[in-house]
Amino acid sequence: IPEAELGTEFEIVQHREQESVSKPQNVTRKKKVKETFRDKVNKFFNFLYNEKFQQVTGLSLLLLSVYSFVAFLSFVFTWQADQDVILSSWEEFFSDEVKVDNWLGKMGAFFSYVFIHRWFGVISFVFPFLFILSGVRLLFKLNLLPFLKTLKYSFYAVVWGSITLGYFFSDSWLFLGGGYGYAKSEYLKIYIGSVGTFGLLLFGFMVFFIIANQLISAPWPIRLFGFILTVVSTAINPIAFFTLL
């Protein structure tokens, strides 16, 4: 309709509004992209590398190191008094009338009992040390020691130390080697005898000492063979550890 045929300016404006409404509008819709599994994995790792998350995790590890060290240290002095409570039923364990001597209460007594008595013995003091290293590394971006090398040596120390203490204290002071060390040492005695077990533990320590201090230079197959021999006790009946959980 020509604008001249319209009576007033108000009608012209009204007509234009009607035309704009009547015209089809091109609405652009964004296609929703389906998130793939790889995107979810990348998002998860991005969250792990988030600075605030690492700081919170580092602080938690530092607190856990203090908590575990105090609980372990208290266990050395109070394990005999608290063992009956730990081995009792859950109803009795959580009873308000039942008390324990551990410095961190019932949770500290149970936490230390699992790590020291059922698992790795007094060598479990390695874990608070690792918690401190990890916490400082995440919170302050500081490496007190070479992290991966310390982690490898600590893993070996836990395995070898637990079995060695379990070998020497299988009749008394069983908690020194823990359930893991006792089970492994007894298993080795069955297959290679008491003398053979002692020889294997001594040989494993010597090989580890040589590799750790880099006193010899050997091709990688020999080093690999030596490493396998040092952890051969864990290869024998690996299910034994999980049966102690």
Short mmCIF file of N, CA, C and O in Angstrom, two decimals, residues 91-202:
data_model
loop_
_atom_site.label_atom_id
_atom_site.label_comp_id
_atom_site.label_asym_id
_atom_site.label_seq_id
_atom_site.Cartn_x
_atom_site.Cartn_y
_atom_site.Cartn_z
N GLU A 91 28.95 -52.37 66.72
CA GLU A 91 28.05 -51.77 67.71
C GLU A 91 28.81 -51.40 68.97
O GLU A 91 28.61 -50.30 69.53
N GLU A 92 29.68 -52.28 69.41
CA GLU A 92 30.47 -51.98 70.60
C GLU A 92 31.53 -50.93 70.31
O GLU A 92 31.84 -50.09 71.16
N PHE A 93 32.09 -50.96 69.11
CA PHE A 93 33.13 -50.01 68.75
C PHE A 93 32.59 -48.58 68.77
O PHE A 93 33.27 -47.64 69.23
N PHE A 94 31.37 -48.37 68.26
CA PHE A 94 30.79 -47.04 68.20
C PHE A 94 29.99 -46.68 69.46
O PHE A 94 29.32 -45.64 69.48
N SER A 95 30.06 -47.51 70.45
CA SER A 95 29.38 -47.20 71.71
C SER A 95 30.10 -46.06 72.43
O SER A 95 31.34 -46.02 72.48
N ASP A 96 29.33 -45.13 72.98
CA ASP A 96 29.92 -43.99 73.69
C ASP A 96 30.61 -44.41 74.99
O ASP A 96 31.46 -43.67 75.51
N GLU A 97 30.23 -45.55 75.51
CA GLU A 97 30.80 -46.00 76.76
C GLU A 97 32.19 -46.62 76.60
O GLU A 97 32.95 -46.72 77.57
N VAL A 98 32.52 -47.05 75.38
CA VAL A 98 33.80 -47.69 75.12
C VAL A 98 34.83 -46.61 74.77
O VAL A 98 34.60 -45.78 73.89
N LYS A 99 35.96 -46.63 75.45
CA LYS A 99 37.02 -45.66 75.24
C LYS A 99 38.27 -46.34 74.72
O LYS A 99 38.48 -47.55 74.92
N VAL A 100 39.11 -45.57 74.04
CA VAL A 100 40.40 -46.06 73.56
C VAL A 100 41.50 -45.13 74.05
O VAL A 100 41.24 -43.98 74.43
N ASP A 101 42.73 -45.62 74.03
CA ASP A 101 43.87 -44.83 74.51
C ASP A 101 44.60 -44.10 73.40
O ASP A 101 45.51 -43.30 73.68
N ASN A 102 44.25 -44.38 72.16
CA ASN A 102 44.91 -43.69 71.05
C ASN A 102 44.68 -42.18 71.15
O ASN A 102 43.59 -41.72 71.49
N TRP A 103 45.72 -41.42 70.84
CA TRP A 103 45.66 -39.96 71.02
C TRP A 103 44.65 -39.31 70.10
O TRP A 103 44.21 -38.18 70.36
N LEU A 104 44.26 -39.98 69.03
CA LEU A 104 43.28 -39.43 68.09
C LEU A 104 41.95 -40.16 68.15
O LEU A 104 41.19 -40.13 67.19
N GLY A 105 41.70 -40.82 69.26
CA GLY A 105 40.40 -41.43 69.45
C GLY A 105 40.22 -42.72 68.67
O GLY A 105 41.17 -43.35 68.20
N LYS A 106 38.96 -43.09 68.49
CA LYS A 106 38.64 -44.36 67.84
C LYS A 106 39.02 -44.37 66.37
O LYS A 106 39.50 -45.38 65.85
N MET A 107 38.81 -43.25 65.70
CA MET A 107 39.17 -43.21 64.29
C MET A 107 40.68 -43.32 64.10
O MET A 107 41.17 -43.98 63.18
N GLY A 108 41.44 -42.67 64.98
CA GLY A 108 42.89 -42.79 64.92
C GLY A 108 43.36 -44.19 65.22
O GLY A 108 44.29 -44.71 64.59
N ALA A 109 42.69 -44.85 66.19
CA ALA A 109 43.05 -46.22 66.54
C ALA A 109 42.76 -47.17 65.38
O ALA A 109 43.57 -48.04 65.06
N PHE A 110 41.60 -46.99 64.74
CA PHE A 110 41.25 -47.88 63.62
C PHE A 110 42.13 -47.60 62.41
O PHE A 110 42.59 -48.53 61.74
N PHE A 111 42.40 -46.33 62.12
CA PHE A 111 43.22 -45.94 60.97
C PHE A 111 44.63 -46.53 61.11
O PHE A 111 45.17 -47.11 60.15
N SER A 112 45.22 -46.38 62.28
CA SER A 112 46.57 -46.90 62.50
C SER A 112 46.59 -48.42 62.55
O SER A 112 47.56 -49.06 62.12
N TYR A 113 45.52 -49.03 63.06
CA TYR A 113 45.44 -50.48 63.11
C TYR A 113 45.45 -51.08 61.70
O TYR A 113 46.14 -52.09 61.45
N VAL A 114 44.72 -50.47 60.80
CA VAL A 114 44.67 -50.99 59.43
C VAL A 114 46.02 -50.88 58.75
O VAL A 114 46.52 -51.84 58.15
N PHE A 115 46.66 -49.71 58.86
CA PHE A 115 47.94 -49.50 58.17
C PHE A 115 49.07 -50.31 58.81
O PHE A 115 49.88 -50.92 58.10
N ILE A 116 49.16 -50.30 60.12
CA ILE A 116 50.31 -50.92 60.78
C ILE A 116 50.08 -52.39 61.07
O ILE A 116 50.92 -53.24 60.73
N HIS A 117 48.96 -52.73 61.67
CA HIS A 117 48.75 -54.12 62.08
C HIS A 117 48.33 -55.01 60.91
O HIS A 117 48.85 -56.13 60.75
N ARG A 118 47.41 -54.55 60.10
CA ARG A 118 46.89 -55.41 59.03
C ARG A 118 47.70 -55.30 57.75
O ARG A 118 47.75 -56.26 56.97
N TRP A 119 48.33 -54.19 57.50
CA TRP A 119 49.01 -53.99 56.22
C TRP A 119 50.53 -54.08 56.34
O TRP A 119 51.09 -55.16 56.23
N PHE A 120 51.22 -52.98 56.55
CA PHE A 120 52.67 -52.93 56.31
C PHE A 120 53.53 -52.77 57.56
O PHE A 120 54.74 -52.62 57.43
N GLY A 121 52.96 -52.74 58.73
CA GLY A 121 53.78 -52.62 59.93
C GLY A 121 54.28 -51.20 60.16
O GLY A 121 53.74 -50.23 59.61
N VAL A 122 55.36 -51.08 60.94
CA VAL A 122 55.88 -49.76 61.29
C VAL A 122 56.48 -49.04 60.08
O VAL A 122 56.70 -47.82 60.14
N ILE A 123 56.72 -49.77 59.01
CA ILE A 123 57.22 -49.12 57.79
C ILE A 123 56.16 -48.20 57.20
O ILE A 123 56.45 -47.41 56.29
N SER A 124 54.94 -48.27 57.73
CA SER A 124 53.86 -47.39 57.27
C SER A 124 54.15 -45.93 57.57
O SER A 124 53.47 -45.05 57.04
N PHE A 125 55.15 -45.64 58.41
CA PHE A 125 55.54 -44.26 58.65
C PHE A 125 56.06 -43.60 57.37
O PHE A 125 56.23 -42.38 57.34
N VAL A 126 56.30 -44.38 56.34
CA VAL A 126 56.68 -43.82 55.04
C VAL A 126 55.53 -42.99 54.46
O VAL A 126 55.76 -41.98 53.79
N PHE A 127 54.29 -43.39 54.71
CA PHE A 127 53.15 -42.70 54.10
C PHE A 127 52.99 -41.26 54.57
O PHE A 127 52.75 -40.38 53.74
N PRO A 128 53.10 -40.96 55.88
CA PRO A 128 53.07 -39.53 56.26
C PRO A 128 54.17 -38.72 55.59
O PRO A 128 53.95 -37.55 55.22
N PHE A 129 55.33 -39.34 55.40
CA PHE A 129 56.43 -38.68 54.71
C PHE A 129 56.05 -38.36 53.26
O PHE A 129 56.28 -37.25 52.76
N LEU A 130 55.41 -39.32 52.58
CA LEU A 130 54.97 -39.09 51.20
C LEU A 130 53.85 -38.06 51.14
O LEU A 130 53.78 -37.26 50.19
N PHE A 131 52.96 -38.06 52.13
CA PHE A 131 51.89 -37.06 52.17
C PHE A 131 52.46 -35.65 52.29
O PHE A 131 51.95 -34.71 51.67
N ILE A 132 53.52 -35.50 53.08
CA ILE A 132 54.15 -34.18 53.23
C ILE A 132 54.77 -33.73 51.92
O ILE A 132 54.57 -32.58 51.48
N LEU A 133 55.51 -34.62 51.27
CA LEU A 133 56.12 -34.27 49.98
C LEU A 133 55.07 -33.88 48.95
O LEU A 133 55.22 -32.88 48.24
N SER A 134 53.99 -34.66 48.87
CA SER A 134 52.94 -34.37 47.89
C SER A 134 52.21 -33.08 48.23
O SER A 134 51.90 -32.28 47.34
N GLY A 135 51.93 -32.86 49.53
CA GLY A 135 51.22 -31.66 49.93
C GLY A 135 52.01 -30.40 49.65
O GLY A 135 51.47 -29.41 49.12
N VAL A 136 53.29 -30.40 49.97
CA VAL A 136 54.15 -29.23 49.71
C VAL A 136 54.28 -29.00 48.21
O VAL A 136 54.29 -27.86 47.74
N ARG A 137 54.35 -30.09 47.46
CA ARG A 137 54.49 -29.97 46.00
C ARG A 137 53.25 -29.33 45.36
O ARG A 137 53.35 -28.52 44.45
N LEU A 138 52.07 -29.69 45.85
CA LEU A 138 50.84 -29.15 45.29
C LEU A 138 50.52 -27.75 45.82
O LEU A 138 50.06 -26.89 45.07
N LEU A 139 50.78 -27.52 47.10
CA LEU A 139 50.39 -26.26 47.72
C LEU A 139 51.37 -25.14 47.43
O LEU A 139 50.96 -24.00 47.13
N PHE A 140 52.67 -25.45 47.49
CA PHE A 140 53.69 -24.41 47.34
C PHE A 140 54.50 -24.53 46.05
O PHE A 140 55.44 -23.75 45.85
N LYS A 141 54.17 -25.53 45.21
CA LYS A 141 54.92 -25.75 43.96
C LYS A 141 56.41 -25.94 44.25
O LYS A 141 57.27 -25.40 43.55
N LEU A 142 56.68 -26.72 45.28
CA LEU A 142 58.05 -26.91 45.72
C LEU A 142 58.34 -28.40 45.88
O LEU A 142 57.57 -29.12 46.51
N ASN A 143 59.45 -28.84 45.31
CA ASN A 143 59.88 -30.23 45.43
C ASN A 143 60.98 -30.32 46.48
O ASN A 143 62.11 -29.86 46.25
N LEU A 144 60.63 -30.87 47.64
CA LEU A 144 61.63 -31.05 48.68
C LEU A 144 62.66 -32.10 48.29
O LEU A 144 63.84 -32.00 48.65
N LEU A 145 62.20 -33.12 47.56
CA LEU A 145 63.05 -34.18 47.03
C LEU A 145 62.56 -34.54 45.63
O LEU A 145 61.42 -34.22 45.27
N PRO A 146 63.41 -35.18 44.82
CA PRO A 146 62.93 -35.66 43.51
C PRO A 146 61.72 -36.57 43.70
O PRO A 146 61.84 -37.66 44.27
N PHE A 147 60.56 -36.13 43.20
CA PHE A 147 59.31 -36.76 43.61
C PHE A 147 59.19 -38.19 43.11
O PHE A 147 58.90 -39.12 43.89
N LEU A 148 59.37 -38.41 41.81
CA LEU A 148 59.19 -39.76 41.25
C LEU A 148 60.22 -40.74 41.80
O LEU A 148 59.89 -41.89 42.10
N LYS A 149 61.46 -40.30 41.93
CA LYS A 149 62.49 -41.18 42.48
C LYS A 149 62.18 -41.53 43.93
O LYS A 149 62.31 -42.69 44.34
N THR A 150 61.74 -40.54 44.71
CA THR A 150 61.38 -40.80 46.11
C THR A 150 60.19 -41.75 46.19
O THR A 150 60.13 -42.61 47.08
N LEU A 151 59.25 -41.59 45.27
CA LEU A 151 58.08 -42.47 45.26
C LEU A 151 58.48 -43.91 44.98
O LEU A 151 57.98 -44.85 45.63
N LYS A 152 59.39 -44.12 44.04
CA LYS A 152 59.86 -45.48 43.72
C LYS A 152 60.60 -46.10 44.89
O LYS A 152 60.36 -47.26 45.25
N TYR A 153 61.49 -45.33 45.49
CA TYR A 153 62.25 -45.85 46.63
C TYR A 153 61.34 -46.14 47.82
O TYR A 153 61.55 -47.11 48.56
N SER A 154 60.34 -45.30 48.01
CA SER A 154 59.41 -45.51 49.13
C SER A 154 58.57 -46.75 48.91
O SER A 154 58.31 -47.52 49.85
N PHE A 155 58.17 -46.99 47.67
CA PHE A 155 57.41 -48.20 47.36
C PHE A 155 58.24 -49.44 47.67
O PHE A 155 57.76 -50.41 48.28
N TYR A 156 59.49 -49.41 47.28
CA TYR A 156 60.35 -50.55 47.55
C TYR A 156 60.57 -50.72 49.05
O TYR A 156 60.59 -51.84 49.57
N ALA A 157 60.76 -49.60 49.75
CA ALA A 157 60.98 -49.66 51.19
C ALA A 157 59.79 -50.26 51.91
O ALA A 157 59.95 -51.04 52.86
N VAL A 158 58.57 -49.94 51.45
CA VAL A 158 57.36 -50.50 52.07
C VAL A 158 57.31 -52.00 51.86
O VAL A 158 57.06 -52.77 52.80
N VAL A 159 57.55 -52.44 50.63
CA VAL A 159 57.47 -53.88 50.32
C VAL A 159 58.58 -54.65 51.02
O VAL A 159 58.33 -55.62 51.76
N TRP A 160 59.83 -54.21 50.81
CA TRP A 160 60.97 -54.94 51.38
C TRP A 160 60.99 -54.84 52.90
O TRP A 160 61.23 -55.84 53.60
N GLY A 161 60.73 -53.65 53.43
CA GLY A 161 60.78 -53.46 54.88
C GLY A 161 59.70 -54.26 55.59
O GLY A 161 59.95 -54.85 56.65
N SER A 162 58.50 -54.29 55.03
CA SER A 162 57.41 -55.03 55.67
C SER A 162 57.72 -56.53 55.70
O SER A 162 57.52 -57.19 56.73
N ILE A 163 58.20 -57.07 54.59
CA ILE A 163 58.50 -58.50 54.54
C ILE A 163 59.68 -58.84 55.44
O ILE A 163 59.68 -59.87 56.13
N THR A 164 60.68 -57.98 55.49
CA THR A 164 61.85 -58.23 56.33
C THR A 164 61.47 -58.23 57.81
O THR A 164 61.87 -59.12 58.57
N LEU A 165 60.69 -57.24 58.24
CA LEU A 165 60.25 -57.20 59.63
C LEU A 165 59.31 -58.37 59.94
O LEU A 165 59.35 -58.92 61.05
N GLY A 166 58.48 -58.74 58.96
CA GLY A 166 57.63 -59.90 59.16
C GLY A 166 58.42 -61.19 59.28
O GLY A 166 58.01 -62.12 59.99
N TYR A 167 59.57 -61.25 58.62
CA TYR A 167 60.43 -62.43 58.69
C TYR A 167 61.09 -62.55 60.07
O TYR A 167 61.14 -63.63 60.66
N PHE A 168 61.60 -61.44 60.57
CA PHE A 168 62.35 -61.48 61.83
C PHE A 168 61.44 -61.46 63.06
O PHE A 168 61.85 -61.90 64.13
N PHE A 169 60.22 -60.94 62.92
CA PHE A 169 59.32 -60.84 64.07
C PHE A 169 58.01 -61.58 63.81
O PHE A 169 56.93 -61.07 64.07
N SER A 170 58.14 -62.80 63.30
CA SER A 170 56.94 -63.58 62.99
C SER A 170 56.35 -64.24 64.23
O SER A 170 55.16 -64.57 64.26
N ASP A 171 57.16 -64.43 65.26
CA ASP A 171 56.69 -65.08 66.48
C ASP A 171 56.22 -64.10 67.54
O ASP A 171 55.34 -64.39 68.34
N SER A 172 56.83 -62.94 67.58
CA SER A 172 56.46 -61.92 68.55
C SER A 172 56.51 -60.55 67.88
O SER A 172 57.17 -60.37 66.85
N TRP A 173 55.81 -59.57 68.48
CA TRP A 173 55.74 -58.22 67.93
C TRP A 173 55.34 -58.25 66.45
O TRP A 173 56.02 -57.68 65.58
N LEU A 174 54.25 -58.93 66.20
CA LEU A 174 53.81 -59.14 64.82
C LEU A 174 53.49 -57.83 64.11
O LEU A 174 53.65 -57.72 62.89
N PHE A 175 53.09 -56.82 64.87
CA PHE A 175 52.68 -55.56 64.24
C PHE A 175 53.86 -54.83 63.57
O PHE A 175 53.65 -53.95 62.74
N LEU A 176 55.10 -55.20 63.93
CA LEU A 176 56.25 -54.52 63.32
C LEU A 176 56.29 -54.74 61.82
O LEU A 176 56.64 -53.83 61.05
N GLY A 177 55.97 -55.94 61.37
CA GLY A 177 55.94 -56.21 59.93
C GLY A 177 54.56 -56.14 59.34
O GLY A 177 54.41 -56.07 58.11
N GLY A 178 53.54 -56.15 60.17
CA GLY A 178 52.17 -56.08 59.67
C GLY A 178 51.70 -57.39 59.09
O GLY A 178 52.47 -58.34 58.88
N GLY A 179 50.40 -57.44 58.81
CA GLY A 179 49.83 -58.65 58.23
C GLY A 179 50.39 -58.96 56.86
O GLY A 179 50.58 -60.12 56.50
N TYR A 180 50.66 -57.91 56.08
CA TYR A 180 51.22 -58.12 54.74
C TYR A 180 52.61 -58.74 54.82
O TYR A 180 52.92 -59.73 54.14
N GLY A 181 53.48 -58.17 55.66
CA GLY A 181 54.83 -58.70 55.79
C GLY A 181 54.86 -60.10 56.33
O GLY A 181 55.65 -60.94 55.88
N TYR A 182 53.99 -60.39 57.30
CA TYR A 182 53.94 -61.73 57.88
C TYR A 182 53.48 -62.75 56.83
O TYR A 182 54.08 -63.83 56.69
N ALA A 183 52.40 -62.43 56.10
CA ALA A 183 51.87 -63.36 55.11
C ALA A 183 52.88 -63.64 54.01
O ALA A 183 53.06 -64.79 53.59
N LYS A 184 53.57 -62.58 53.52
CA LYS A 184 54.54 -62.77 52.45
C LYS A 184 55.75 -63.57 52.92
O LYS A 184 56.25 -64.44 52.20
N SER A 185 56.26 -63.26 54.11
CA SER A 185 57.44 -63.98 54.60
C SER A 185 57.12 -65.45 54.84
O SER A 185 57.94 -66.34 54.52
N GLU A 186 55.94 -65.75 55.38
CA GLU A 186 55.56 -67.14 55.58
C GLU A 186 55.38 -67.87 54.26
O GLU A 186 55.72 -69.05 54.13
N TYR A 187 54.85 -67.17 53.28
CA TYR A 187 54.67 -67.78 51.96
C TYR A 187 56.01 -68.11 51.32
O TYR A 187 56.19 -69.16 50.70
N LEU A 188 56.97 -67.19 51.47
CA LEU A 188 58.30 -67.43 50.92
C LEU A 188 59.00 -68.58 51.64
O LEU A 188 59.71 -69.38 51.02
N LYS A 189 58.80 -68.69 52.95
CA LYS A 189 59.41 -69.79 53.71
C LYS A 189 58.91 -71.14 53.22
O LYS A 189 59.65 -72.13 53.22
N ILE A 190 57.65 -71.20 52.82
CA ILE A 190 57.09 -72.47 52.35
C ILE A 190 57.78 -72.92 51.06
O ILE A 190 58.08 -74.11 50.88
N TYR A 191 58.10 -71.98 50.17
CA TYR A 191 58.62 -72.34 48.85
C TYR A 191 60.15 -72.40 48.80
O TYR A 191 60.72 -73.24 48.10
N ILE A 192 60.83 -71.50 49.51
CA ILE A 192 62.30 -71.48 49.41
C ILE A 192 62.97 -71.64 50.77
O ILE A 192 64.20 -71.56 50.87
N GLY A 193 62.17 -71.87 51.82
CA GLY A 193 62.73 -72.11 53.14
C GLY A 193 63.13 -70.83 53.86
O GLY A 193 63.18 -69.74 53.27
N SER A 194 63.46 -70.99 55.12
CA SER A 194 63.83 -69.83 55.94
C SER A 194 65.16 -69.23 55.49
O SER A 194 65.30 -68.01 55.39
N VAL A 195 66.13 -70.10 55.20
CA VAL A 195 67.44 -69.62 54.74
C VAL A 195 67.32 -68.97 53.37
O VAL A 195 67.92 -67.92 53.10
N GLY A 196 66.54 -69.57 52.49
CA GLY A 196 66.36 -68.99 51.16
C GLY A 196 65.66 -67.64 51.22
O GLY A 196 65.99 -66.71 50.45
N THR A 197 64.68 -67.49 52.12
CA THR A 197 63.99 -66.21 52.27
C THR A 197 64.95 -65.14 52.76
O THR A 197 64.94 -64.00 52.28
N PHE A 198 65.78 -65.50 53.74
CA PHE A 198 66.77 -64.54 54.24
C PHE A 198 67.73 -64.13 53.12
O PHE A 198 68.07 -62.94 52.98
N GLY A 199 68.17 -65.10 52.33
CA GLY A 199 69.08 -64.79 51.23
C GLY A 199 68.42 -63.89 50.19
O GLY A 199 69.06 -62.98 49.64
N LEU A 200 67.15 -64.14 49.90
CA LEU A 200 66.43 -63.32 48.92
C LEU A 200 66.28 -61.89 49.40
O LEU A 200 66.47 -60.94 48.64
N LEU A 201 65.96 -61.73 50.68
CA LEU A 201 65.82 -60.39 51.24
C LEU A 201 67.15 -59.65 51.23
O LEU A 201 67.21 -58.46 50.90
N LEU A 202 68.22 -60.36 51.57
CA LEU A 202 69.54 -59.74 51.56
C LEU A 202 69.95 -59.38 50.15
O LEU A 202 70.49 -58.28 49.90
#
